[in-house]
Amino acid sequence: MKLTTAAAQMTSGLLDLAGNLQRADGLLRQARDAGAELVVLPELFNTGYGAQADFGPLGESPEGPTLAYLRGRARRWNMYIAAGYVEREGRHLYNSIAFCQPDGGLRVYRKRHLVFWERFRFHPGRDPLVVKTPFGRVGFAVCADMIHRKVWRDYRDRVDLAVICSAWPEFADRATGKGHWLLGRVGPMCGDIPALAADDLGIPVVFANQCGETDTRVPLLHVTIRDRFAGLSSICDGRHGTVRKAGLDPDLLIAPVTVHSRGVKSWHFTSPSAREAEYSVSASS
């Protein structure tokens, strides 16, 4: 079946919750007007992404302002929304994706492969997540998750479409564009990996990355780069190739993809607490 998808490449102000939600709302409205049925927002779209940020006050439960907003839009506009945010459970924070569904359902995926300073801010997730929808089974990854083979092995033959939310930096000086002598070689990779995964698994992949300025802190190397996010968001239609790809600037990609649903099996691999949150949200809908 054909599914109209959207990847929102946006600049998120650090800890500017109100401003980021306003920017996201404009993109979601554009996607709705274009007939998008699935919209993907970047990693930590609502808080911004940065090593020096105190994410604690903005960590959210399912009843938090970001999730209430996303669930409301998903219901009202009859669309599926995948968006990166800071999840709070007890004293732990997670770098998570909220998958909001038109019927009010909420599923949460937690980033499993934390990098650099993230290890000092977030708890790692443990499991893959596959969600059954009317158009097929959806799998999730956050940024650095996508470079690990095990992530894609977990999803092989078990998903019909994959979503990646990201805040992947370019590892380049934002003034000169000159790449870091070591890390600059991996910056542009984010533009290639989604297409490789789509071709390998034979499924569509929708990849939404942040754009704009950032500072990349690499603790072990004692390096801080006056960096920028790599952008390069994309919509890849499985083995049909990449149908839309962004550059460095804010953009909204909209394109149909072909979803070949190959089964009805639905995994529920997520933490027990996240599962309880899902049930409590559905019950209150």
CSV table of C-alpha atoms in Angstrom, one decimal:
chain,number,residue,atom,x,y,z
A,1,MET,CA,0.0,0.0,0.0
A,2,LYS,CA,1.0,3.6,-0.5
A,3,LEU,CA,1.6,5.7,2.6
A,4,THR,CA,2.2,9.5,2.6
A,5,THR,CA,5.1,10.2,5.0
A,6,ALA,CA,6.8,13.4,6.2
A,7,ALA,CA,10.3,14.0,7.7
A,8,ALA,CA,10.5,17.4,9.5
A,9,GLN,CA,14.0,18.8,9.6
A,10,MET,CA,14.0,21.6,12.1
A,11,THR,CA,16.2,23.8,14.3
A,12,SER,CA,15.4,23.3,18.0
A,13,GLY,CA,16.4,26.0,20.5
A,14,LEU,CA,18.1,24.5,23.6
A,15,LEU,CA,15.6,24.2,26.4
A,16,ASP,CA,13.1,26.4,24.5
A,17,LEU,CA,10.1,24.2,25.0
A,18,ALA,CA,7.4,26.8,23.9
A,19,GLY,CA,9.4,27.9,20.9
A,20,ASN,CA,10.2,24.4,19.7
A,21,LEU,CA,6.5,23.3,20.0
A,22,GLN,CA,5.5,26.3,18.0
A,23,ARG,CA,8.0,25.5,15.3
A,24,ALA,CA,6.9,21.9,15.2
A,25,ASP,CA,3.2,22.8,15.1
A,26,GLY,CA,3.8,24.8,11.9
A,27,LEU,CA,5.5,21.8,10.3
A,28,LEU,CA,2.8,19.4,11.4
A,29,ARG,CA,0.2,21.7,9.9
A,30,GLN,CA,2.0,21.8,6.6
A,31,ALA,CA,2.3,18.0,6.7
A,32,ARG,CA,-1.4,17.7,7.4
A,33,ASP,CA,-2.3,20.0,4.6
A,34,ALA,CA,-0.2,17.9,2.2
A,35,GLY,CA,-2.0,14.7,3.3
A,36,ALA,CA,0.8,13.2,5.4
A,37,GLU,CA,-0.3,10.1,7.3
A,38,LEU,CA,2.9,9.6,9.2
A,39,VAL,CA,5.1,12.5,10.4
A,40,VAL,CA,8.6,12.1,12.0
A,41,LEU,CA,10.2,14.9,14.1
A,42,PRO,CA,13.9,14.8,15.2
A,43,GLU,CA,15.5,13.5,18.3
A,44,LEU,CA,14.8,15.8,21.4
A,45,PHE,CA,12.9,18.1,19.1
A,46,ASN,CA,11.1,19.8,22.0
A,47,THR,CA,14.2,20.5,24.2
A,48,GLY,CA,17.0,20.8,21.7
A,49,TYR,CA,20.1,18.8,22.0
A,50,GLY,CA,23.3,19.9,23.8
A,51,ALA,CA,25.9,18.7,26.3
A,52,GLN,CA,25.5,21.6,28.7
A,53,ALA,CA,21.7,21.4,29.0
A,54,ASP,CA,20.0,20.5,32.2
A,55,PHE,CA,17.2,18.3,30.9
A,56,GLY,CA,15.9,17.3,34.3
A,57,PRO,CA,13.1,19.9,34.6
A,58,LEU,CA,11.9,19.1,31.1
A,59,GLY,CA,11.7,15.3,31.5
A,60,GLU,CA,8.1,14.2,30.8
A,61,SER,CA,5.7,11.4,31.8
A,62,PRO,CA,2.9,10.5,29.4
A,63,GLU,CA,0.9,13.3,30.9
A,64,GLY,CA,3.5,16.0,30.1
A,65,PRO,CA,2.9,19.0,27.9
A,66,THR,CA,4.8,17.7,24.9
A,67,LEU,CA,3.0,14.4,24.8
A,68,ALA,CA,-0.4,16.0,25.5
A,69,TYR,CA,0.3,18.3,22.5
A,70,LEU,CA,1.4,15.5,20.2
A,71,ARG,CA,-1.4,13.1,21.1
A,72,GLY,CA,-3.9,15.9,20.6
A,73,ARG,CA,-2.6,16.6,17.1
A,74,ALA,CA,-2.5,12.9,16.2
A,75,ARG,CA,-6.1,12.5,17.2
A,76,ARG,CA,-7.4,15.7,15.7
A,77,TRP,CA,-5.6,15.4,12.4
A,78,ASN,CA,-5.8,11.6,12.1
A,79,MET,CA,-2.1,11.1,11.7
A,80,TYR,CA,0.7,9.1,13.3
A,81,ILE,CA,3.5,11.2,14.8
A,82,ALA,CA,6.9,10.0,15.9
A,83,ALA,CA,8.9,12.5,17.9
A,84,GLY,CA,12.0,12.5,20.1
A,85,TYR,CA,11.7,13.9,23.6
A,86,VAL,CA,13.2,13.6,27.1
A,87,GLU,CA,11.2,10.9,29.0
A,88,ARG,CA,11.2,10.8,32.8
A,89,GLU,CA,10.5,7.7,34.8
A,90,GLY,CA,11.2,8.1,38.5
A,91,ARG,CA,14.7,9.5,38.9
A,92,HIS,CA,15.8,8.3,35.5
A,93,LEU,CA,15.8,10.3,32.2
A,94,TYR,CA,15.6,8.6,28.8
A,95,ASN,CA,16.3,9.8,25.2
A,96,SER,CA,13.0,8.5,23.8
A,97,ILE,CA,10.7,8.5,20.8
A,98,ALA,CA,7.0,9.0,21.4
A,99,PHE,CA,4.8,7.2,18.8
A,100,CYS,CA,1.4,8.9,19.0
A,101,GLN,CA,-1.5,7.3,17.2
A,102,PRO,CA,-4.9,8.7,16.0
A,103,ASP,CA,-6.8,6.5,18.4
A,104,GLY,CA,-5.0,8.1,21.4
A,105,GLY,CA,-2.5,5.3,21.8
A,106,LEU,CA,1.1,6.0,22.9
A,107,ARG,CA,4.1,3.8,22.5
A,108,VAL,CA,7.6,4.7,23.7
A,109,TYR,CA,11.0,3.6,22.4
A,110,ARG,CA,14.2,4.4,24.4
A,111,LYS,CA,17.5,5.0,22.7
A,112,ARG,CA,19.8,2.0,23.4
A,113,HIS,CA,23.2,3.3,22.2
A,114,LEU,CA,24.1,6.5,24.1
A,115,VAL,CA,27.2,8.4,22.9
A,116,PHE,CA,29.5,11.0,24.3
A,117,TRP,CA,28.0,13.1,27.0
A,118,GLU,CA,24.6,11.4,26.7
A,119,ARG,CA,25.9,8.7,29.1
A,120,PHE,CA,26.0,11.2,31.9
A,121,ARG,CA,22.5,12.5,31.2
A,122,PHE,CA,20.3,9.5,30.2
A,123,HIS,CA,19.6,5.9,31.1
A,124,PRO,CA,20.0,3.5,28.1
A,125,GLY,CA,17.0,1.7,26.7
A,126,ARG,CA,17.1,-2.1,26.6
A,127,ASP,CA,14.9,-3.4,23.9
A,128,PRO,CA,13.6,-2.9,20.3
A,129,LEU,CA,10.0,-1.8,19.8
A,130,VAL,CA,7.7,-2.9,17.0
A,131,VAL,CA,4.2,-1.4,16.8
A,132,LYS,CA,1.4,-2.9,14.7
A,133,THR,CA,-0.6,-0.3,12.7
A,134,PRO,CA,-3.2,-0.5,9.9
A,135,PHE,CA,-0.4,0.1,7.3
A,136,GLY,CA,2.1,-2.4,8.8
A,137,ARG,CA,4.6,-2.9,11.6
A,138,VAL,CA,6.8,0.0,12.6
A,139,GLY,CA,10.3,-0.2,14.1
A,140,PHE,CA,12.2,2.6,15.8
A,141,ALA,CA,15.8,3.9,16.3
A,142,VAL,CA,17.3,7.1,17.7
A,143,CYS,CA,20.4,8.6,16.0
A,144,ALA,CA,23.5,6.4,16.9
A,145,ASP,CA,21.3,3.4,17.2
A,146,MET,CA,21.3,3.2,13.5
A,147,ILE,CA,25.0,2.4,13.2
A,148,HIS,CA,24.7,-0.8,15.2
A,149,ARG,CA,24.1,-4.0,13.2
A,150,LYS,CA,22.2,-5.6,16.1
A,151,VAL,CA,19.5,-2.9,15.9
A,152,TRP,CA,18.7,-3.8,12.3
A,153,ARG,CA,19.1,-7.5,13.0
A,154,ASP,CA,16.4,-7.2,15.7
A,155,TYR,CA,14.0,-5.7,13.1
A,156,ARG,CA,14.8,-7.8,10.1
A,157,ASP,CA,11.6,-9.5,8.7
A,158,ARG,CA,9.7,-8.1,11.7
A,159,VAL,CA,9.0,-4.6,10.5
A,160,ASP,CA,7.4,-3.1,7.4
A,161,LEU,CA,8.7,0.4,7.9
A,162,ALA,CA,11.3,2.1,10.1
A,163,VAL,CA,11.5,5.5,11.8
A,164,ILE,CA,14.7,7.2,12.8
A,165,CYS,CA,14.7,10.4,15.0
A,166,SER,CA,18.1,12.0,15.1
A,167,ALA,CA,20.3,15.0,16.2
A,168,TRP,CA,23.4,13.9,14.3
A,169,PRO,CA,26.1,16.6,14.2
A,170,GLU,CA,28.2,17.3,11.1
A,171,PHE,CA,31.4,17.3,13.2
A,172,ALA,CA,32.5,20.4,11.3
A,173,ASP,CA,33.4,23.9,12.3
A,174,ARG,CA,30.2,25.9,11.7
A,175,ALA,CA,32.0,29.0,10.5
A,176,THR,CA,34.4,27.4,8.1
A,177,GLY,CA,32.7,24.1,7.4
A,178,LYS,CA,36.1,22.3,7.9
A,179,GLY,CA,35.6,18.8,9.4
A,180,HIS,CA,37.2,17.7,12.6
A,181,TRP,CA,40.4,15.8,11.8
A,182,LEU,CA,39.0,12.5,13.2
A,183,LEU,CA,35.2,12.9,13.7
A,184,GLY,CA,34.5,14.8,10.5
A,185,ARG,CA,34.6,11.6,8.5
A,186,VAL,CA,31.5,10.3,10.2
A,187,GLY,CA,29.3,13.5,10.0
A,188,PRO,CA,27.9,12.9,6.5
A,189,MET,CA,27.2,9.2,7.2
A,190,CYS,CA,23.8,10.0,8.5
A,191,GLY,CA,22.8,10.9,4.9
A,192,ASP,CA,23.7,7.4,3.7
A,193,ILE,CA,22.8,5.0,6.5
A,194,PRO,CA,19.0,5.2,6.2
A,195,ALA,CA,19.1,4.4,2.5
A,196,LEU,CA,21.5,1.5,3.2
A,197,ALA,CA,19.1,0.1,5.9
A,198,ALA,CA,16.1,0.6,3.6
A,199,ASP,CA,17.8,-1.3,0.8
A,200,ASP,CA,19.1,-4.1,3.1
A,201,LEU,CA,15.8,-4.7,4.8
A,202,GLY,CA,13.6,-3.9,1.8
A,203,ILE,CA,11.4,-1.5,3.7
A,204,PRO,CA,10.8,2.3,3.7
A,205,VAL,CA,12.8,4.3,6.2
A,206,VAL,CA,11.8,7.8,7.3
A,207,PHE,CA,14.7,9.8,8.9
A,208,ALA,CA,14.3,13.2,10.5
A,209,ASN,CA,17.4,15.0,11.7
A,210,GLN,CA,18.0,18.3,13.5
A,211,CYS,CA,19.7,21.2,11.7
A,212,GLY,CA,21.3,24.5,12.9
A,213,GLU,CA,24.1,25.3,15.3
A,214,THR,CA,25.3,23.1,18.2
A,215,ASP,CA,28.4,22.5,20.3
A,216,THR,CA,29.7,18.9,20.2
A,217,ARG,CA,31.5,17.8,23.3
A,218,VAL,CA,33.6,14.6,23.1
A,219,PRO,CA,34.6,13.9,26.8
A,220,LEU,CA,37.3,11.3,26.2
A,221,LEU,CA,39.0,13.4,23.6
A,222,HIS,CA,38.5,16.6,25.7
A,223,VAL,CA,37.3,18.3,22.5
A,224,THR,CA,34.5,20.7,22.0
A,225,ILE,CA,33.6,21.5,18.4
A,226,ARG,CA,31.6,24.7,17.4
A,227,ASP,CA,29.5,22.4,15.3
A,228,ARG,CA,26.3,22.3,13.3
A,229,PHE,CA,23.8,19.5,12.9
A,230,ALA,CA,24.2,17.5,9.7
A,231,GLY,CA,20.6,17.7,8.4
A,232,LEU,CA,20.3,15.4,5.4
A,233,SER,CA,16.9,14.0,6.5
A,234,SER,CA,15.5,11.6,4.1
A,235,ILE,CA,12.6,9.4,3.0
A,236,CYS,CA,13.7,6.2,1.5
A,237,ASP,CA,11.2,3.9,-0.3
A,238,GLY,CA,12.8,0.5,0.4
A,239,ARG,CA,14.5,-0.9,-2.6
A,240,HIS,CA,12.9,1.7,-4.8
A,241,GLY,CA,15.6,4.2,-3.5
A,242,THR,CA,15.7,7.5,-1.8
A,243,VAL,CA,12.7,9.6,-2.9
A,244,ARG,CA,13.5,12.8,-0.9
A,245,LYS,CA,16.6,14.2,0.8
A,246,ALA,CA,17.2,17.5,2.6
A,247,GLY,CA,20.3,19.6,2.8
A,248,LEU,CA,21.6,21.5,5.8
A,249,ASP,CA,18.7,24.0,6.3
A,250,PRO,CA,15.2,23.6,7.8
A,251,ASP,CA,13.0,21.6,5.5
A,252,LEU,CA,9.8,19.4,5.4
A,253,LEU,CA,10.1,16.4,3.2
A,254,ILE,CA,6.8,14.8,2.0
A,255,ALA,CA,6.7,11.7,-0.1
A,256,PRO,CA,4.7,8.5,-0.6
A,257,VAL,CA,6.3,5.2,0.2
A,258,THR,CA,5.3,1.7,-0.6
A,259,VAL,CA,4.7,-0.5,2.5
A,260,HIS,CA,4.5,-4.2,1.9
A,261,SER,CA,2.9,-5.6,5.1
A,262,ARG,CA,4.3,-9.1,5.5
A,263,GLY,CA,2.5,-10.2,8.7
A,264,VAL,CA,0.4,-9.3,11.7
A,265,LYS,CA,2.8,-10.3,14.4
A,266,SER,CA,3.4,-7.4,16.8
A,267,TRP,CA,6.3,-7.3,19.2
A,268,HIS,CA,5.9,-5.6,22.5
A,269,PHE,CA,9.6,-5.4,23.4
A,270,THR,CA,9.9,-2.5,25.7
A,271,SER,CA,10.5,-2.0,29.4
A,272,PRO,CA,7.7,-3.0,31.8
A,273,SER,CA,7.4,0.6,33.0
A,274,ALA,CA,7.0,1.9,29.4
A,275,ARG,CA,4.4,-0.9,28.8
A,276,GLU,CA,2.5,0.3,31.9
A,277,ALA,CA,2.6,3.8,30.6
A,278,GLU,CA,1.2,2.7,27.3
A,279,TYR,CA,-1.7,1.0,28.9
A,280,SER,CA,-2.5,3.8,31.3
A,281,VAL,CA,-2.5,6.3,28.4
A,282,SER,CA,-4.8,4.1,26.3
A,283,ALA,CA,-7.1,3.6,29.3
A,284,SER,CA,-7.4,7.3,29.9
A,285,SER,CA,-8.0,8.1,26.2
